mmCIF file of C-alpha atoms in Angstrom:
data_model
loop_
_atom_site.group_PDB
_atom_site.id
_atom_site.type_symbol
_atom_site.label_atom_id
_atom_site.label_comp_id
_atom_site.label_asym_id
_atom_site.label_seq_id
_atom_site.Cartn_x
_atom_site.Cartn_y
_atom_site.Cartn_z
ATOM 1 C CA MET S 1 73.307 24.911 -68.527
ATOM 2 C CA GLU S 2 73.956 28.153 -70.380
ATOM 3 C CA ALA S 3 72.763 31.238 -68.497
ATOM 4 C CA GLN S 4 71.750 32.950 -71.761
ATOM 5 C CA SER S 5 69.253 30.226 -72.734
ATOM 6 C CA LEU S 6 68.079 29.421 -69.198
ATOM 7 C CA PRO S 7 64.253 29.679 -69.605
ATOM 8 C CA ALA S 8 64.217 27.466 -72.722
ATOM 9 C CA ALA S 9 66.633 24.948 -71.174
ATOM 10 C CA LEU S 10 64.627 24.700 -67.938
ATOM 11 C CA ALA S 11 61.509 23.953 -69.996
ATOM 12 C CA LEU S 12 63.292 20.972 -71.582
ATOM 13 C CA VAL S 13 64.152 19.394 -68.205
ATOM 14 C CA ALA S 14 60.838 20.230 -66.532
ATOM 15 C CA GLY S 15 59.506 16.678 -67.107
ATOM 16 C CA GLY S 16 61.012 15.635 -63.792
ATOM 17 C CA GLY S 17 58.979 18.238 -61.938
ATOM 18 C CA ALA S 18 61.915 20.460 -60.926
ATOM 19 C CA GLY S 19 62.370 24.057 -61.970
ATOM 20 C CA LEU S 20 62.486 27.690 -60.937
ATOM 21 C CA SER S 21 59.694 30.174 -60.315
ATOM 22 C CA PRO S 22 59.309 33.066 -62.820
ATOM 23 C CA GLU S 23 60.666 35.421 -60.134
ATOM 24 C CA ARG S 24 63.841 33.341 -59.699
ATOM 25 C CA GLN S 25 64.319 33.058 -63.459
ATOM 26 C CA ALA S 26 63.979 36.842 -63.829
ATOM 27 C CA ALA S 27 66.481 37.405 -61.005
ATOM 28 C CA LEU S 28 68.993 35.020 -62.608
ATOM 29 C CA GLY S 29 68.482 36.650 -66.004
ATOM 30 C CA ALA S 30 69.430 39.993 -64.471
ATOM 31 C CA SER S 31 72.264 38.925 -62.143
ATOM 32 C CA LEU S 32 74.221 36.301 -64.135
ATOM 33 C CA PRO S 33 75.234 38.679 -66.989
ATOM 34 C CA LEU S 34 76.567 41.043 -64.292
ATOM 35 C CA VAL S 35 78.519 38.149 -62.728
ATOM 36 C CA GLN S 36 80.019 37.379 -66.149
ATOM 37 C CA ARG S 37 81.007 41.022 -66.615
ATOM 38 C CA ASP S 38 82.371 41.632 -63.109
ATOM 39 C CA TYR S 39 84.435 38.435 -62.901
ATOM 40 C CA ARG S 40 85.397 38.546 -66.601
ATOM 41 C CA PHE S 41 84.222 35.025 -67.368
ATOM 42 C CA GLU S 42 83.914 33.893 -70.971
ATOM 43 C CA ARG S 43 80.768 31.907 -70.155
ATOM 44 C CA VAL S 44 78.505 31.507 -67.137
ATOM 45 C CA TRP S 45 76.550 28.314 -66.496
ATOM 46 C CA PHE S 46 73.659 27.983 -64.096
ATOM 47 C CA TRP S 47 74.626 24.800 -62.234
ATOM 48 C CA GLY S 48 71.471 24.263 -60.177
ATOM 49 C CA CYS S 49 70.040 24.459 -56.696
ATOM 50 C CA ILE S 50 70.696 22.561 -53.459
ATOM 51 C CA GLN S 51 67.652 22.712 -51.226
ATOM 52 C CA GLY S 52 68.255 23.065 -47.498
ATOM 53 C CA VAL S 53 65.926 22.885 -44.518
ATOM 54 C CA ARG S 54 65.724 26.654 -44.022
ATOM 55 C CA GLY S 55 66.802 27.902 -47.437
ATOM 56 C CA ALA S 56 68.317 27.016 -50.797
ATOM 57 C CA TYR S 57 71.719 27.517 -52.395
ATOM 58 C CA TYR S 58 71.721 28.584 -56.057
ATOM 59 C CA ILE S 59 74.991 27.707 -57.799
ATOM 60 C CA ALA S 60 76.603 29.228 -60.908
ATOM 61 C CA GLU S 61 79.876 28.344 -62.649
ATOM 62 C CA GLY S 62 82.200 30.682 -64.506
ATOM 63 C CA LEU S 63 84.335 29.349 -67.354
ATOM 64 C CA GLY S 64 87.369 30.631 -69.194
ATOM 65 C CA PRO S 65 88.557 29.793 -72.735
ATOM 66 C CA ASP S 66 90.049 26.439 -71.638
ATOM 67 C CA ARG S 67 87.153 24.218 -70.555
ATOM 68 C CA ALA S 68 89.550 21.756 -68.858
ATOM 69 C CA ALA S 69 90.762 24.445 -66.450
ATOM 70 C CA PRO S 70 89.262 24.514 -62.930
ATOM 71 C CA ARG S 71 85.895 26.285 -62.923
ATOM 72 C CA SER S 72 85.075 29.191 -60.646
ATOM 73 C CA ARG S 73 81.912 28.582 -58.621
ATOM 74 C CA LEU S 74 79.582 31.054 -56.960
ATOM 75 C CA TYR S 75 76.562 30.649 -54.722
ATOM 76 C CA SER S 76 73.574 32.824 -53.903
ATOM 77 C CA LEU S 77 70.711 32.616 -51.449
ATOM 78 C CA ASN S 78 68.398 34.905 -53.439
ATOM 79 C CA CYS S 79 69.601 34.614 -57.092
ATOM 80 C CA LEU S 80 70.795 38.255 -56.961
ATOM 81 C CA ASP S 81 73.807 38.534 -54.633
ATOM 82 C CA TRP S 82 76.619 36.105 -55.515
ATOM 83 C CA SER S 83 79.605 35.006 -53.433
ATOM 84 C CA LEU S 84 82.670 33.257 -54.833
ATOM 85 C CA LEU S 85 83.426 29.780 -53.465
ATOM 86 C CA THR S 86 86.977 28.627 -52.767
ATOM 87 C CA PRO S 87 88.327 25.549 -54.627
ATOM 88 C CA ALA S 88 87.600 22.163 -53.026
ATOM 89 C CA THR S 89 90.459 20.431 -51.175
ATOM 90 C CA LYS S 90 90.968 16.679 -50.675
ATOM 91 C CA GLU S 91 90.232 17.062 -46.970
ATOM 92 C CA MET S 92 86.964 18.870 -47.718
ATOM 93 C CA LEU S 93 85.872 16.121 -50.105
ATOM 94 C CA ALA S 94 86.710 13.341 -47.637
ATOM 95 C CA LEU S 95 84.810 15.001 -44.783
ATOM 96 C CA ALA S 96 81.803 15.966 -46.926
ATOM 97 C CA GLU S 97 81.300 12.338 -47.968
ATOM 98 C CA GLN S 98 80.945 11.402 -44.289
ATOM 99 C CA VAL S 99 78.435 14.122 -43.369
ATOM 100 C CA LYS S 100 74.900 12.734 -43.361
ATOM 101 C CA GLY S 101 71.582 14.563 -43.418
ATOM 102 C CA ARG S 102 70.119 17.609 -45.136
ATOM 103 C CA PHE S 103 71.763 20.970 -45.685
ATOM 104 C CA GLN S 104 70.470 23.654 -43.327
ATOM 105 C CA GLY S 105 70.514 26.565 -45.772
ATOM 106 C CA ASP S 106 72.867 28.648 -43.595
ATOM 107 C CA PRO S 107 76.499 28.945 -44.872
ATOM 108 C CA SER S 108 77.796 29.672 -41.351
ATOM 109 C CA PHE S 109 76.191 26.560 -39.802
ATOM 110 C CA GLU S 110 78.859 24.306 -38.224
ATOM 111 C CA TYR S 111 78.959 20.497 -38.190
ATOM 112 C CA SER S 112 80.819 18.922 -35.281
ATOM 113 C CA LEU S 113 83.638 16.761 -36.643
ATOM 114 C CA SER S 114 83.914 14.776 -33.413
ATOM 115 C CA GLU S 115 80.607 13.123 -34.376
ATOM 116 C CA ILE S 116 81.601 12.612 -38.027
ATOM 117 C CA ASN S 117 85.307 11.754 -38.039
ATOM 118 C CA ALA S 118 87.125 11.498 -34.705
ATOM 119 C CA GLU S 119 90.568 11.227 -36.368
ATOM 120 C CA ALA S 120 90.098 14.404 -38.406
ATOM 121 C CA ALA S 121 88.782 16.189 -35.302
ATOM 122 C CA ALA S 122 91.859 15.099 -33.305
ATOM 123 C CA ARG S 123 94.223 16.369 -36.044
ATOM 124 C CA LEU S 124 92.519 19.760 -36.096
ATOM 125 C CA MET S 125 92.652 20.051 -32.306
ATOM 126 C CA GLU S 126 96.386 19.244 -32.333
ATOM 127 C CA SER S 127 96.979 22.047 -34.844
ATOM 128 C CA GLY S 128 94.991 24.474 -32.671
ATOM 129 C CA LYS S 129 91.868 24.632 -34.840
ATOM 130 C CA GLU S 130 88.271 23.990 -33.850
ATOM 131 C CA PRO S 131 86.994 20.511 -34.850
ATOM 132 C CA VAL S 132 84.096 21.848 -36.928
ATOM 133 C CA MET S 133 83.153 21.928 -40.626
ATOM 134 C CA LYS S 134 81.186 24.887 -41.939
ATOM 135 C CA GLU S 135 78.268 24.247 -44.241
ATOM 136 C CA GLU S 136 79.925 26.431 -46.864
ATOM 137 C CA ALA S 137 82.814 23.921 -47.020
ATOM 138 C CA ARG S 138 80.330 21.066 -47.346
ATOM 139 C CA LEU S 139 78.591 22.959 -50.167
ATOM 140 C CA ILE S 140 81.892 23.430 -52.028
ATOM 141 C CA ALA S 141 82.730 19.720 -51.720
ATOM 142 C CA THR S 142 79.244 18.514 -52.693
ATOM 143 C CA VAL S 143 79.152 20.598 -55.877
ATOM 144 C CA GLU S 144 82.626 19.299 -56.782
ATOM 145 C CA LEU S 145 81.590 15.669 -56.151
ATOM 146 C CA ILE S 146 78.430 15.991 -58.242
ATOM 147 C CA ASP S 147 80.384 17.571 -61.118
ATOM 148 C CA ARG S 148 83.014 14.819 -60.980
ATOM 149 C CA GLU S 149 80.598 11.899 -60.780
ATOM 150 C CA VAL S 150 77.619 12.943 -62.917
ATOM 151 C CA GLY S 151 78.525 16.124 -64.834
ATOM 152 C CA ILE S 152 78.245 14.965 -68.474
ATOM 153 C CA VAL S 153 78.509 16.211 -72.078
ATOM 154 C CA PRO S 154 77.727 14.632 -75.486
ATOM 155 C CA ARG S 155 80.537 12.990 -77.442
ATOM 156 C CA GLY S 156 82.166 15.468 -79.799
ATOM 157 C CA ALA S 157 80.920 18.626 -78.065
ATOM 158 C CA PHE S 158 84.488 19.461 -76.966
ATOM 159 C CA VAL S 159 87.863 18.872 -78.576
ATOM 160 C CA LYS S 160 91.292 18.500 -77.005
ATOM 161 C CA THR S 161 94.296 20.167 -78.625
ATOM 162 C CA PRO S 162 97.764 18.563 -78.740
ATOM 163 C CA LEU S 163 98.788 21.015 -75.983
ATOM 164 C CA GLY S 164 96.131 19.609 -73.646
ATOM 165 C CA SER S 165 93.659 22.519 -73.732
ATOM 166 C CA VAL S 166 89.952 21.738 -74.225
ATOM 167 C CA TYR S 167 87.709 23.962 -76.331
ATOM 168 C CA GLU S 168 84.153 23.886 -77.611
ATOM 169 C CA ASN S 169 83.892 22.061 -80.943
ATOM 170 C CA ARG S 170 82.541 24.580 -83.427
ATOM 171 C CA HIS S 171 81.770 21.770 -85.885
ATOM 172 C CA PHE S 172 79.575 19.888 -83.394
ATOM 173 C CA GLU S 173 76.029 19.763 -84.760
ATOM 174 C CA GLY S 174 74.533 17.396 -82.197
ATOM 175 C CA LEU S 175 74.168 13.633 -81.950
ATOM 176 C CA SER S 176 71.821 11.699 -84.227
ATOM 177 C CA LEU S 177 68.690 10.315 -82.562
ATOM 178 C CA VAL S 178 70.103 6.775 -82.733
ATOM 179 C CA GLU S 179 73.403 7.800 -81.119
ATOM 180 C CA ALA S 180 71.683 10.034 -78.562
ATOM 181 C CA LYS S 181 69.900 7.004 -77.089
ATOM 182 C CA LYS S 182 73.199 5.244 -76.251
ATOM 183 C CA LEU S 183 75.092 5.726 -72.980
ATOM 184 C CA SER S 184 78.365 5.407 -74.898
ATOM 185 C CA SER S 185 77.581 8.736 -76.626
ATOM 186 C CA TYR S 186 78.011 10.690 -73.381
ATOM 187 C CA PHE S 187 81.180 11.476 -71.432
ATOM 188 C CA HIS S 188 81.993 12.591 -67.892
ATOM 189 C CA PHE S 189 83.231 16.183 -68.135
ATOM 190 C CA THR S 190 86.086 15.682 -65.690
ATOM 191 C CA GLU S 191 89.564 14.155 -65.495
ATOM 192 C CA PRO S 192 89.335 10.624 -67.024
ATOM 193 C CA VAL S 193 89.979 7.573 -64.846
ATOM 194 C CA ASN S 194 88.943 4.504 -66.867
ATOM 195 C CA LEU S 195 90.535 5.785 -70.080
ATOM 196 C CA LYS S 196 94.015 5.536 -68.566
ATOM 197 C CA ASN S 197 93.446 1.843 -67.794
ATOM 198 C CA LYS S 198 92.542 0.881 -71.367
ATOM 199 C CA THR S 199 94.969 -1.163 -73.434
ATOM 200 C CA LEU S 200 96.527 0.142 -76.668
ATOM 201 C CA LEU S 201 94.244 -2.205 -78.614
ATOM 202 C CA GLU S 202 91.158 -0.679 -76.983
ATOM 203 C CA LYS S 203 92.459 2.835 -77.672
ATOM 204 C CA ALA S 204 93.119 2.058 -81.352
ATOM 205 C CA ASP S 205 89.565 2.928 -82.417
ATOM 206 C CA LEU S 206 89.391 6.118 -80.343
ATOM 207 C CA ASP S 207 89.914 9.623 -81.699
ATOM 208 C CA PRO S 208 92.303 11.360 -79.238
ATOM 209 C CA SER S 209 90.800 14.780 -80.007
ATOM 210 C CA THR S 210 87.209 13.822 -79.050
ATOM 211 C CA ASP S 211 87.470 10.547 -77.063
ATOM 212 C CA PHE S 212 89.605 11.941 -74.239
ATOM 213 C CA LEU S 213 86.991 11.485 -71.484
ATOM 214 C CA ASP S 214 85.359 8.530 -69.698
ATOM 215 C CA SER S 215 82.174 7.135 -71.232
ATOM 216 C CA LEU S 216 79.009 6.572 -69.183
ATOM 217 C CA GLU S 217 78.592 2.969 -70.358
ATOM 218 C CA HIS S 218 81.107 1.669 -67.798
ATOM 219 C CA ASP S 219 79.717 3.573 -64.787
ATOM 220 C CA ILE S 220 79.452 1.644 -61.542
ATOM 221 C CA PRO S 221 76.870 0.568 -60.494
ATOM 222 C CA ARG S 222 75.406 -0.445 -63.842
ATOM 223 C CA GLY S 223 71.981 1.042 -64.329
ATOM 224 C CA SER S 224 72.752 4.303 -62.525
ATOM 225 C CA TRP S 225 71.429 6.328 -65.484
ATOM 226 C CA SER S 226 67.903 6.618 -66.876
ATOM 227 C CA ILE S 227 67.522 7.589 -70.571
ATOM 228 C CA GLN S 228 64.160 8.850 -71.802
ATOM 229 C CA LEU S 229 62.755 10.580 -74.870
ATOM 230 C CA GLU S 230 60.508 13.535 -74.057
ATOM 231 C CA LYS S 231 58.626 16.302 -75.868
ATOM 232 C CA GLY S 232 57.363 13.852 -78.485
ATOM 233 C CA GLY S 233 60.762 12.221 -78.974
ATOM 234 C CA THR S 234 62.534 15.494 -79.768
ATOM 235 C CA VAL S 235 64.566 15.720 -76.547
ATOM 236 C CA VAL S 236 66.783 13.055 -74.960
ATOM 237 C CA VAL S 237 66.842 13.316 -71.162
ATOM 238 C CA LEU S 238 69.298 11.484 -68.879
ATOM 239 C CA ARG S 239 68.671 11.370 -65.138
ATOM 240 C CA SER S 240 71.180 10.213 -62.551
ATOM 241 C CA LEU S 241 69.926 7.690 -60.016
ATOM 242 C CA LEU S 242 73.139 8.100 -57.978
ATOM 243 C CA TRP S 243 72.662 11.830 -57.392
ATOM 244 C CA LEU S 244 68.900 12.190 -57.546
ATOM 245 C CA GLY S 245 67.995 15.537 -59.064
ATOM 246 C CA LEU S 246 70.724 15.693 -61.742
ATOM 247 C CA THR S 247 69.085 16.010 -65.168
ATOM 248 C CA PHE S 248 70.884 16.256 -68.521
ATOM 249 C CA TYR S 249 69.152 17.159 -71.781
ATOM 250 C CA HIS S 250 70.175 17.107 -75.439
ATOM 251 C CA VAL S 251 68.156 18.020 -78.523
ATOM 252 C CA PRO S 252 69.439 15.651 -81.256
ATOM 253 C CA MET S 253 70.920 17.245 -84.389
ATOM 254 C CA THR S 254 71.350 20.588 -82.597
ATOM 255 C CA LYS S 255 73.971 22.156 -80.319
ATOM 256 C CA GLN S 256 71.496 22.342 -77.427
ATOM 257 C CA PHE S 257 72.641 20.382 -74.380
ATOM 258 C CA GLY S 258 73.275 20.938 -70.692
ATOM 259 C CA TYR S 259 72.655 19.643 -67.216
ATOM 260 C CA VAL S 260 71.165 21.054 -64.050
ATOM 261 C CA TYR S 261 70.813 19.835 -60.478
ATOM 262 C CA PHE S 262 67.754 20.327 -58.285
ATOM 263 C CA GLY S 263 68.073 18.238 -55.144
ATOM 264 C CA THR S 264 69.051 18.017 -51.507
ATOM 265 C CA GLY S 265 72.775 17.411 -52.096
ATOM 266 C CA GLU S 266 72.574 13.866 -50.716
ATOM 267 C CA LYS S 267 74.053 10.899 -52.568
ATOM 268 C CA ASN S 268 71.812 7.869 -53.100
ATOM 269 C CA LEU S 269 74.021 5.314 -51.315
ATOM 270 C CA ASP S 270 71.231 2.705 -51.437
ATOM 271 C CA LEU S 271 71.293 2.543 -55.267
ATOM 272 C CA PRO S 272 73.187 -0.820 -55.521
ATOM 273 C CA PHE S 273 70.438 -2.456 -53.451
ATOM 274 C CA MET S 274 67.660 -0.860 -55.509
ATOM 275 C CA LEU S 275 68.778 -2.075 -58.951
#
C-alpha cells in the first residue's frame, strides 16, 4: 500500500485485527519519505510485516516508472533504519519453500541445510561453502513468493504499452460495486502463467492493454480467497487463505486500493484439506 496514505489505508484493512501501533506508523511516516529520496524511487509501498519469535521484519518496496520492472525491497527491524535486500534467486526460492517453522527475527540466524535438503547441502559442501541458509535469504524468498502468489491489483489499474512497459492507468476511476465483488475483476501483479495457455478464441474478448495479467478466478485451490464488504459496504476486502495475513482493499469508484501482509511468513499448506 502507498506509504503516503498509510494511516488511512491501514484503517480500511483493520477489520482483520492486524495493524501497526501509532508509534510504528509515526516512524514509517518519517522514514519512508527519506528512503524514497535517498534511493531515488518514484514510489514507495509499505509491503507489510513478518512476525518472528524474537522480533519482526517490516518490509517496504521501491518502484520505478515501469511497474513491471523488478521491485527493490528493503527491511527494517524498527521502522526507522532500512537495509536493501538482494533479488531472490531460484535456489533461494526452492530452499525457502522447504524451511518449516517460524522466523526467529534475527537476520543472521542460520538454518542447517543438512536437515532441510541434503542434496543442496552436499552441493554447497562440494563447492566449499557452508551448508547453511541465513534467515535474511529466507526473508527475501518469502516476500518474493507472497508477491508472486497473492500480490493483486484491480482490473484496469495498470496498462501495458506496445513496448511491454507497465504504467499506472491515469483514467482508472475504480471498479463499480458489482464488479468489485467478482474475483475476475482482480489480477495477480506478476508475470502471467495461465494467460499464455489460453487459446486465441479465449483471448478474443480480452483487451491486451489491460488484460495482460492472470485473473484470480482460476486460482488453485478454488476457494483460496475470501471477499467481504466492510465499513457499511463501502470497502471491498479480499483475504488470502493460502497466505494467511494478506489483506487487499479497494474502495469502489475510487482509485484507492492496495494490499498489506501481517503474518508469520508461513504458507497454509493445509488449505486443500480445509475447503
